[in-house]
XYZ file of C-alpha atoms in Angstrom:
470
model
C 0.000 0.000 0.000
C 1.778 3.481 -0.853
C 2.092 6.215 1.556
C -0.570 8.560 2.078
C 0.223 12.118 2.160
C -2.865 14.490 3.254
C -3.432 18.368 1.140
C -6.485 20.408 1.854
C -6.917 20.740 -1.852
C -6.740 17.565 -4.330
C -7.108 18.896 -8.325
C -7.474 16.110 -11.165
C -6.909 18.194 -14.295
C -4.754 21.166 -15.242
C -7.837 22.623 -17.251
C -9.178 26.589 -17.269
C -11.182 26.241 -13.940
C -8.644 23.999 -12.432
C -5.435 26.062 -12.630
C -6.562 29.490 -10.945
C -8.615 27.376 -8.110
C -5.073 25.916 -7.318
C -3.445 29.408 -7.092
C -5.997 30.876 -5.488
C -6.413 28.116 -2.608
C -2.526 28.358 -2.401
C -2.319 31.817 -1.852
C -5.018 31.489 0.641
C -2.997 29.460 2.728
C -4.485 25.806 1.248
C -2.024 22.942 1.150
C -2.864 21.920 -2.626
C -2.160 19.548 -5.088
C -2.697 19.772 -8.829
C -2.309 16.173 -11.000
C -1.778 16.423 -14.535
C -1.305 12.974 -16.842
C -0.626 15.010 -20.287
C 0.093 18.551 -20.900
C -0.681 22.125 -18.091
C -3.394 23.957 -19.479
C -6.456 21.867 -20.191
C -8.419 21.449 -23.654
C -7.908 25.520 -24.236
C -4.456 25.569 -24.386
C -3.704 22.241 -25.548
C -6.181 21.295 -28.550
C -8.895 24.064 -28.160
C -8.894 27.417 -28.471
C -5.415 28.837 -28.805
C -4.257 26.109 -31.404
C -7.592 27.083 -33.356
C -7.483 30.744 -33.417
C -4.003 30.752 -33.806
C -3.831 28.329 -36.856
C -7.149 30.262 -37.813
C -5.275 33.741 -37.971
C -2.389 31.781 -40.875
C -6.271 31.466 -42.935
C -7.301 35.065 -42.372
C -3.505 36.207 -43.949
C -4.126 34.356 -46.566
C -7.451 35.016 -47.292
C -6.353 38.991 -46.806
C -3.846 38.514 -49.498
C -5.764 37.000 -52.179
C -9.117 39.303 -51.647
C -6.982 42.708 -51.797
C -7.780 43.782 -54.860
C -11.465 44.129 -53.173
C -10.660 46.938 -51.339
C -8.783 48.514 -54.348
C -5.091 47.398 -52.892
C -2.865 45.717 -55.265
C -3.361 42.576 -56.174
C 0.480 39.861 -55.022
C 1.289 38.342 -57.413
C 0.063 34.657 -57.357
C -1.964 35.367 -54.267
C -5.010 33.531 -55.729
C -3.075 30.235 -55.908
C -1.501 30.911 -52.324
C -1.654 27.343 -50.109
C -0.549 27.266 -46.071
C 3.067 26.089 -45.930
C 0.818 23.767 -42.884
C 4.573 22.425 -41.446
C 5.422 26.281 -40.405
C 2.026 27.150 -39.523
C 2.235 24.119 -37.233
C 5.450 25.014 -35.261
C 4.046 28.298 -34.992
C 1.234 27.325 -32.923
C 3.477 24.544 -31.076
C 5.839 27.570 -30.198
C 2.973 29.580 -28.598
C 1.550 26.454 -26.768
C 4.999 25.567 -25.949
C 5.170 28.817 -23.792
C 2.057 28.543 -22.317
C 2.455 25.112 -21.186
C 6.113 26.739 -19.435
C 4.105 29.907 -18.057
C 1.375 27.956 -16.334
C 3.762 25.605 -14.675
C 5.806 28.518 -13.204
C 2.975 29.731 -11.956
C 1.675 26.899 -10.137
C 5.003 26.351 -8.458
C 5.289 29.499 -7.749
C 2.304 29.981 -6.100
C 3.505 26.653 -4.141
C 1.464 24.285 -5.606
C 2.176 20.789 -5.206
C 2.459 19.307 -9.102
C 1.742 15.514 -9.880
C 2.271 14.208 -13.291
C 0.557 11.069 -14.117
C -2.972 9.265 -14.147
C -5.108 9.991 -11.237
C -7.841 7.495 -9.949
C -9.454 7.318 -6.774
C -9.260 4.545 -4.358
C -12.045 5.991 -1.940
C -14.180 8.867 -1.631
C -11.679 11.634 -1.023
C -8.840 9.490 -1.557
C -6.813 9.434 -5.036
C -4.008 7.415 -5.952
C -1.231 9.240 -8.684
C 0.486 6.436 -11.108
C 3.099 8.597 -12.090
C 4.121 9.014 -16.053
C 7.721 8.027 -15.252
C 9.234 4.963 -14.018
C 10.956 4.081 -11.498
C 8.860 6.146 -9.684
C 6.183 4.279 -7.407
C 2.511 5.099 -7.038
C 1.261 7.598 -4.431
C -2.190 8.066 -2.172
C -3.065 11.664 -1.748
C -6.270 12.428 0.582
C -8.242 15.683 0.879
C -11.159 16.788 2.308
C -12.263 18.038 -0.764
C -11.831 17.259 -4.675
C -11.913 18.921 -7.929
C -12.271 16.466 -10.860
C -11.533 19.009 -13.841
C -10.354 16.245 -16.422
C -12.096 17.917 -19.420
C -13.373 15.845 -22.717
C -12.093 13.756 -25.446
C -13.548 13.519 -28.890
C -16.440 11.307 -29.634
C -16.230 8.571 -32.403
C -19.336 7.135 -33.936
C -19.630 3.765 -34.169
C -19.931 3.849 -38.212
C -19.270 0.504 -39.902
C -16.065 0.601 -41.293
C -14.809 3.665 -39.185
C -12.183 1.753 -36.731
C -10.605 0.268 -39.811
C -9.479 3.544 -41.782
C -6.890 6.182 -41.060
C -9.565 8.889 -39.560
C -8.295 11.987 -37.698
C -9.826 13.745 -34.481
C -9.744 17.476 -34.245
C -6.874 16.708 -32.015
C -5.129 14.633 -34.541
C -5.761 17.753 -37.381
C -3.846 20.438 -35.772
C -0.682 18.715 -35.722
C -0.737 17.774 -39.473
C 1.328 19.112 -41.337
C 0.961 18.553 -45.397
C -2.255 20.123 -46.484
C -5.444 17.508 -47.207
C -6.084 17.830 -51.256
C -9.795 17.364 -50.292
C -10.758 17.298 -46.465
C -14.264 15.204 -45.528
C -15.786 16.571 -42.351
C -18.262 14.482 -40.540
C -19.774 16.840 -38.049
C -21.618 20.656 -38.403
C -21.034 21.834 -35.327
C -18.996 24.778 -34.482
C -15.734 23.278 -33.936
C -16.156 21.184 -37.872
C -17.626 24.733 -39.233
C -14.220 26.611 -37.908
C -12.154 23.991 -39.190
C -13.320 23.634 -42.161
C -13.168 27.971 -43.278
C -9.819 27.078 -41.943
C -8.600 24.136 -44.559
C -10.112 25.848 -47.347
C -8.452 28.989 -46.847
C -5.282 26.988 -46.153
C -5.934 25.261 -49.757
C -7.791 22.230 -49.377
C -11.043 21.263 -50.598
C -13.485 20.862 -48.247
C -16.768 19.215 -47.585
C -18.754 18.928 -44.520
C -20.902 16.402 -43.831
C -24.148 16.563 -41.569
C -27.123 14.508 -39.988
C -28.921 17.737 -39.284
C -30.557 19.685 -42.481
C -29.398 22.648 -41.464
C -25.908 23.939 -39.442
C -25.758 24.273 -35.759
C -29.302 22.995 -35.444
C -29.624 25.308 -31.916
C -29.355 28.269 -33.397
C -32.699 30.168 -35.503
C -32.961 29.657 -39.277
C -31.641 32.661 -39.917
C -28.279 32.716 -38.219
C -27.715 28.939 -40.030
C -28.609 30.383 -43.119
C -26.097 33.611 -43.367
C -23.311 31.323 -41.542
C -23.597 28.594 -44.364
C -24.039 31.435 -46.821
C -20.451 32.615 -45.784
C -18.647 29.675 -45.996
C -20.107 28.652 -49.509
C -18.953 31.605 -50.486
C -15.514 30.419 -49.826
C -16.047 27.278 -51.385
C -16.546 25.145 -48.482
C -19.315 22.483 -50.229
C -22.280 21.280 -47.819
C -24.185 17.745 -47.790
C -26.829 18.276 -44.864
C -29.685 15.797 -43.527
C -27.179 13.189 -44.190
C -26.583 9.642 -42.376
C -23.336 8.329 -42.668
C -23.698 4.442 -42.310
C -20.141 3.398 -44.256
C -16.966 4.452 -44.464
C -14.365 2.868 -46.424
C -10.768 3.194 -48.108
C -9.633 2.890 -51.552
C -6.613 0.958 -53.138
C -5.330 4.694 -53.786
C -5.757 5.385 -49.864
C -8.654 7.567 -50.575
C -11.588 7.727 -47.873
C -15.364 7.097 -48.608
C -17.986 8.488 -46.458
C -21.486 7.090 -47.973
C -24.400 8.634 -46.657
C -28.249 8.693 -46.469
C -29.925 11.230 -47.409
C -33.531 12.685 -48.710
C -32.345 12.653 -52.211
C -30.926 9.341 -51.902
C -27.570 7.665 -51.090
C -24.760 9.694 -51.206
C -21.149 8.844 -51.397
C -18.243 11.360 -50.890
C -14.974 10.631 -51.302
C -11.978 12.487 -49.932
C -8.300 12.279 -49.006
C -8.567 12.528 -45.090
C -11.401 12.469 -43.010
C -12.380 14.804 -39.868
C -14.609 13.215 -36.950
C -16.247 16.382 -35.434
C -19.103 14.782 -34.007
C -19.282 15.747 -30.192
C -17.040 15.398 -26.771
C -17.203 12.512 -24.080
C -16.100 13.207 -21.100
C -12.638 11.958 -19.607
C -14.129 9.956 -16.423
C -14.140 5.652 -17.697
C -10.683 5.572 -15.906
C -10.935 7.912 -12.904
C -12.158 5.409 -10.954
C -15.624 7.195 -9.926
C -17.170 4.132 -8.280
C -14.866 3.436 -5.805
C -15.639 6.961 -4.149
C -19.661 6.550 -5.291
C -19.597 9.697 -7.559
C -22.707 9.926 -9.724
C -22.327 10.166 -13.568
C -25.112 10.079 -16.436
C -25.580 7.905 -19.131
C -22.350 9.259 -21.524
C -20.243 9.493 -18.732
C -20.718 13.387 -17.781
C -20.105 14.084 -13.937
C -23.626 14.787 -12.177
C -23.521 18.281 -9.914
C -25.899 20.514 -8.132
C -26.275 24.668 -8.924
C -22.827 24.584 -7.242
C -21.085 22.084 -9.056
C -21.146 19.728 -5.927
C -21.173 16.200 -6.909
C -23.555 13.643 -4.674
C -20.068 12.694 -2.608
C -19.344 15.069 0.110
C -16.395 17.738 -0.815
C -16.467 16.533 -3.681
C -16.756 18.556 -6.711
C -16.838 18.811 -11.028
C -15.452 21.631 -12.768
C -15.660 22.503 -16.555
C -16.322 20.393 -19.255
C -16.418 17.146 -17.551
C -19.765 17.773 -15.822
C -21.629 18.277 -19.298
C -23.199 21.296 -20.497
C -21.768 24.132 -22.485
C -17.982 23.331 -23.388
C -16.517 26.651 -23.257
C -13.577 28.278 -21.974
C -14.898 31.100 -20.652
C -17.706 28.846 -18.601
C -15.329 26.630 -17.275
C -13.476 29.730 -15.947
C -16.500 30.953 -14.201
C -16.842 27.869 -12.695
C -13.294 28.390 -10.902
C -15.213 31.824 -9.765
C -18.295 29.691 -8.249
C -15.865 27.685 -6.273
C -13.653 30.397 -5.300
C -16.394 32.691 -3.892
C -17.967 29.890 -2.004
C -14.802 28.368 0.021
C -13.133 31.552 -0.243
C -15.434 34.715 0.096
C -18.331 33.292 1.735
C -21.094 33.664 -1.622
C -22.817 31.552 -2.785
C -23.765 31.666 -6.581
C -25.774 29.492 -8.733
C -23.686 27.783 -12.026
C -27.452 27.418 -13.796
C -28.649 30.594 -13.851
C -25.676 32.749 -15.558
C -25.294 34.146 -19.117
C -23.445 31.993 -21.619
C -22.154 34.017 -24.302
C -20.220 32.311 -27.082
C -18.805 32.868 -30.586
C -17.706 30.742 -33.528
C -14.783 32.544 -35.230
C -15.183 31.938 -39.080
C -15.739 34.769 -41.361
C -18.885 36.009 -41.048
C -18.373 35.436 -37.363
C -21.412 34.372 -34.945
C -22.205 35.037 -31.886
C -24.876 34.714 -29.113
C -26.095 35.818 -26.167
C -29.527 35.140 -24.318
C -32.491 33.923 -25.774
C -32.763 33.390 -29.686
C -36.314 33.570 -31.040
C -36.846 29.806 -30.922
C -36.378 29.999 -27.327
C -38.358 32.815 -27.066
C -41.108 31.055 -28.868
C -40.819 28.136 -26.550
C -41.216 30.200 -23.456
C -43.591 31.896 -24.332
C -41.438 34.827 -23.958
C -43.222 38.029 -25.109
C -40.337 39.758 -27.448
C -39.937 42.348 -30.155
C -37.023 41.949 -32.436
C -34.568 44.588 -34.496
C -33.225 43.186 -36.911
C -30.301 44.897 -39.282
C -28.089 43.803 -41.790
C -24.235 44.265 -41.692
C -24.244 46.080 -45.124
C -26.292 48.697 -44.087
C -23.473 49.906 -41.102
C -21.224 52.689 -42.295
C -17.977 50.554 -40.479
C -18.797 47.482 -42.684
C -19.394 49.100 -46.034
C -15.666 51.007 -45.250
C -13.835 47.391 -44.845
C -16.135 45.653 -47.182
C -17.251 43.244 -44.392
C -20.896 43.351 -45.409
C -21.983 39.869 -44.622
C -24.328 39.043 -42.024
C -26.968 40.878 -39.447
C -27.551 42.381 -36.051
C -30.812 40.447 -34.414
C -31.645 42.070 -31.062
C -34.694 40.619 -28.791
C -36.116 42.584 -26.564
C -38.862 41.935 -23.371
C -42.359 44.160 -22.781
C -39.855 46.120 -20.034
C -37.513 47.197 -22.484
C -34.348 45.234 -21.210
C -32.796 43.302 -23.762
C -33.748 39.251 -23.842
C -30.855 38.093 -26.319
C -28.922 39.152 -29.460
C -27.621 37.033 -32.143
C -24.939 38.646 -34.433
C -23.854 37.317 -37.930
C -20.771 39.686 -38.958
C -17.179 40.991 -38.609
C -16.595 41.949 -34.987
C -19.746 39.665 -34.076
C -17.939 38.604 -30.247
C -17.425 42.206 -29.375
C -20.522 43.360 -30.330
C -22.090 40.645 -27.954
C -19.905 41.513 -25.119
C -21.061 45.157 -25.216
C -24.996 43.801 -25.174
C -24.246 41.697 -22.625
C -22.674 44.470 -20.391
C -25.697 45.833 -21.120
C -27.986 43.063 -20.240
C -26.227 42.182 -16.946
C -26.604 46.213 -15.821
C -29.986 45.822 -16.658
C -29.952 48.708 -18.931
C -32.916 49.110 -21.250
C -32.287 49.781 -25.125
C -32.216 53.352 -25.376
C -29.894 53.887 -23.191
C -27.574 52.012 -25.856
C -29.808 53.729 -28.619
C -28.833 57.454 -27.346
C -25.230 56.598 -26.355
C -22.414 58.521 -27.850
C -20.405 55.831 -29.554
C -16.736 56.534 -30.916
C -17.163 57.024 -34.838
C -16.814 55.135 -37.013
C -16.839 52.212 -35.213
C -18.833 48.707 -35.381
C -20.631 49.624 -31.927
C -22.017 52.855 -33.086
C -24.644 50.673 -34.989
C -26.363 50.308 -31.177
C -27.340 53.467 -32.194
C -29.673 52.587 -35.517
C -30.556 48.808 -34.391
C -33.465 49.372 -32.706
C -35.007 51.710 -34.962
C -35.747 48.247 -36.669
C -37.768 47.234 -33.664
C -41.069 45.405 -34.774
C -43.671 42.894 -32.262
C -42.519 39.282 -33.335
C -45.141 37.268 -34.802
């Protein structure tokens, strides 16, 4: 039996909620240790968000270069055939995670945080045993009165026939290649397949996304789904929607199959390399959760309370792993929920708080609130503005004209939800959510003074639109 050494504080995970509540309950005094099996930083550092945006910005060059001569600029020479040399673009983005990685160590041990690398299970309710990465080195009990599992998600394979037998890549997989796909098969429509798939095509590839829902990011209103496909056709990225993949197969040339059912029939498209962008399970089958009698659901997911408590005493789930909206900036908040009620005495509820988000293609999209179809559901009385981008004096200056402003708003005046389709579409909703979480009502925005000209001085003309929804 190894030795048992007892912290105040046991984290599983080095993800976005998990890394400030160590520094935070170390600074506070907390004896605190943080167990990490693969790489500091969590899904956002690692193979989320900064990979993305940061591979995604290599797309946006290019696709400034070759679209110059739209704004008048002269046209480089042979920027319409431009491709991604992929192989720097890669070590780019392994340089910046590289010295993230290095920053959020330092900081840990500098706050005095006790590191672990290696796979965490637990033996017992508040007890977890750390099989370190390295050899010789033998295995270790830690016990704590209380427990953060933040061990984040994995991607989800289907279980299509043929699948397991052909060379498939997981988002994961995809940002570390590096010779560009001649034609890139995405099965998945979400917003993680949509972003990567503006991405490859602007990079050079050809790209085709493939999706069991008959229309994109089947959450969202009509509308939004509409303009967002709208934009990425426009780039060339090719669409087959309302589609059931049932085979996948390889060719004698190493070529990849994906045959389909659809409306109009069966569908078959081939492909050099496949995406699987279908979803996230959560990273709990090996954590051991039954020997300390922690609830789950049916996938896996980590079952908490309005403050992320699991069912087992001191025991609690941060970020992804306890389902629900996988996103950065919730799984940061979560650290806040934690931190104010061990720390500050407050007590605040992780159901009822705004969750903003964005998808960063071009036309961007972005949320928050209600959309209409929630509305609708609710029985939400609303009147809506709705504007298009084209018509704001910023957007016809750039020649960013794609998209719309929609902007719901309640019998009181206070704004219910916004849904923007354009350039600048995260910042815009970060100003309306200021906005909703001051409780201001619309013409306050309406009769601001805004800078000009800038994309926010069109909360000045939006709710002129304002009609009674029908």
């Amino acid at each position: 039996m190894p030795a048992s050494t007892k912290f105040d504080a046991i984290i599983i995970g080095s993800g976005q909620a998990g890394n400030p509540l160590a520094t935070a309950l170390a600074a506070a005094g907390r004896k605190v240790a943080l167990i990490e099996k693969a790489q500091f930083g969590g899904s956002c550092v690692n193979y989320g968000c900064v990979p993305t945006k940061t591979l995604l910005a290599t797309a946006e060059r290019l696709h400034l270069l070759r679209t110059a001569p739209e704004v008048a600029a002269p046209a480089v020479l042979g920027a319409a055939g431009l491709r991604a040399d992929l192989a720097a673009a890669v070590a780019r983005k392994d340089a910046l995670l590289a010295q993230s990685r290095q920053g959020l160590e330092a900081s840990l041990t500098g706050a005095g945080v006790a590191l672990f690398r290696g796979h965490a299970a637990f033996t017992g309710p508040r007890t977890v045993r750390v099989a370190p990465n390295e050899a010789p080195h033998a295995p270790r009990d830690l016990t704590a009165p209380l427990v953060f599992i933040n061990t984040g998600t994995r991607p989800a394979v289907p279980d299509v026939p043929g699948l397991a037998d052909v060379p498939y890549l997981t988002t994961t997989q995809l940002l570390d290649l590096k010779e560009l796909p001649e034609h890139l098969v995405i099965l998945g429509g979400g917003y993680i397949g949509l972003e990567f798939s503006q991405m490859f095509r602007r990079f050079g590839s050809r790209v085709t996304i493939v999706e069991h829902s008959p229309q994109l990011l089947e959450r969202e209103d009509d509308d939004v789904c509409e303009a967002l496909k709208a934009g990425l056709a426009a780039d060339g990225v090719e669409f087959v929607l309302g589609a059931e993949a049932h085979r996948v197969s390889r060719g004698p040339d190493g070529h990849l199959t994906l045959t389909a059912h659809t409306h109009q029939g069966e569908r078959r498209v081939r492909g050099t390399h496949l995406l699987v962008a279908t979803g996230r399970l959560p990273n709990t089958d090996d954590l051991g959760l039954g020997f300390a009698g922690i609830a789950t659901d049916e996938k896996g997911f980590v079952q908490v309370n309005d403050f992320l408590q699991t069912n087992v005493r001191g025991v609690y789930a941060l970020g992804d792993v306890h389902g629900g909206p996988q996103f950065t900036h919730i799984s940061y908040d979560d650290y806040r929920v934690v931190r104010d009620a061990l720390l500050h005495g407050k007590r605040r509820s992780a159901r009822r708080r705004p969750l903003p988000y964005g998808i960063f293609t071009e036309p961007q999209v972005a949320r928050i609130g209600l959309s209409e179809g929630q509305a609708r559901e609710q029985q939400q009385p609303y009147r809506v503005a709705k504007m298009p981008v084209a018509s704001i004096g910023r957007a016809q200056q750039t020649g960013e004209c794609t998209g719309f402003w929609k902007v719901l708003v309640g019998p009181d005046d206070r704004i219910l939800g916004a849904a923007i389709v354009g350039a600048a579409a995260a910042e815009v909703m970060a100003m309306l959510e200021i906005a909703m979480a001051g409780r201001l009502k619309y013409p306050v925005l309406q009769e601001m003074i805004f800078a000009h000209p800038t994309w926010s001085e069109a909360l000045n003309t939006v709710f002129r639109h304002l009609k009674t929804a029908r």
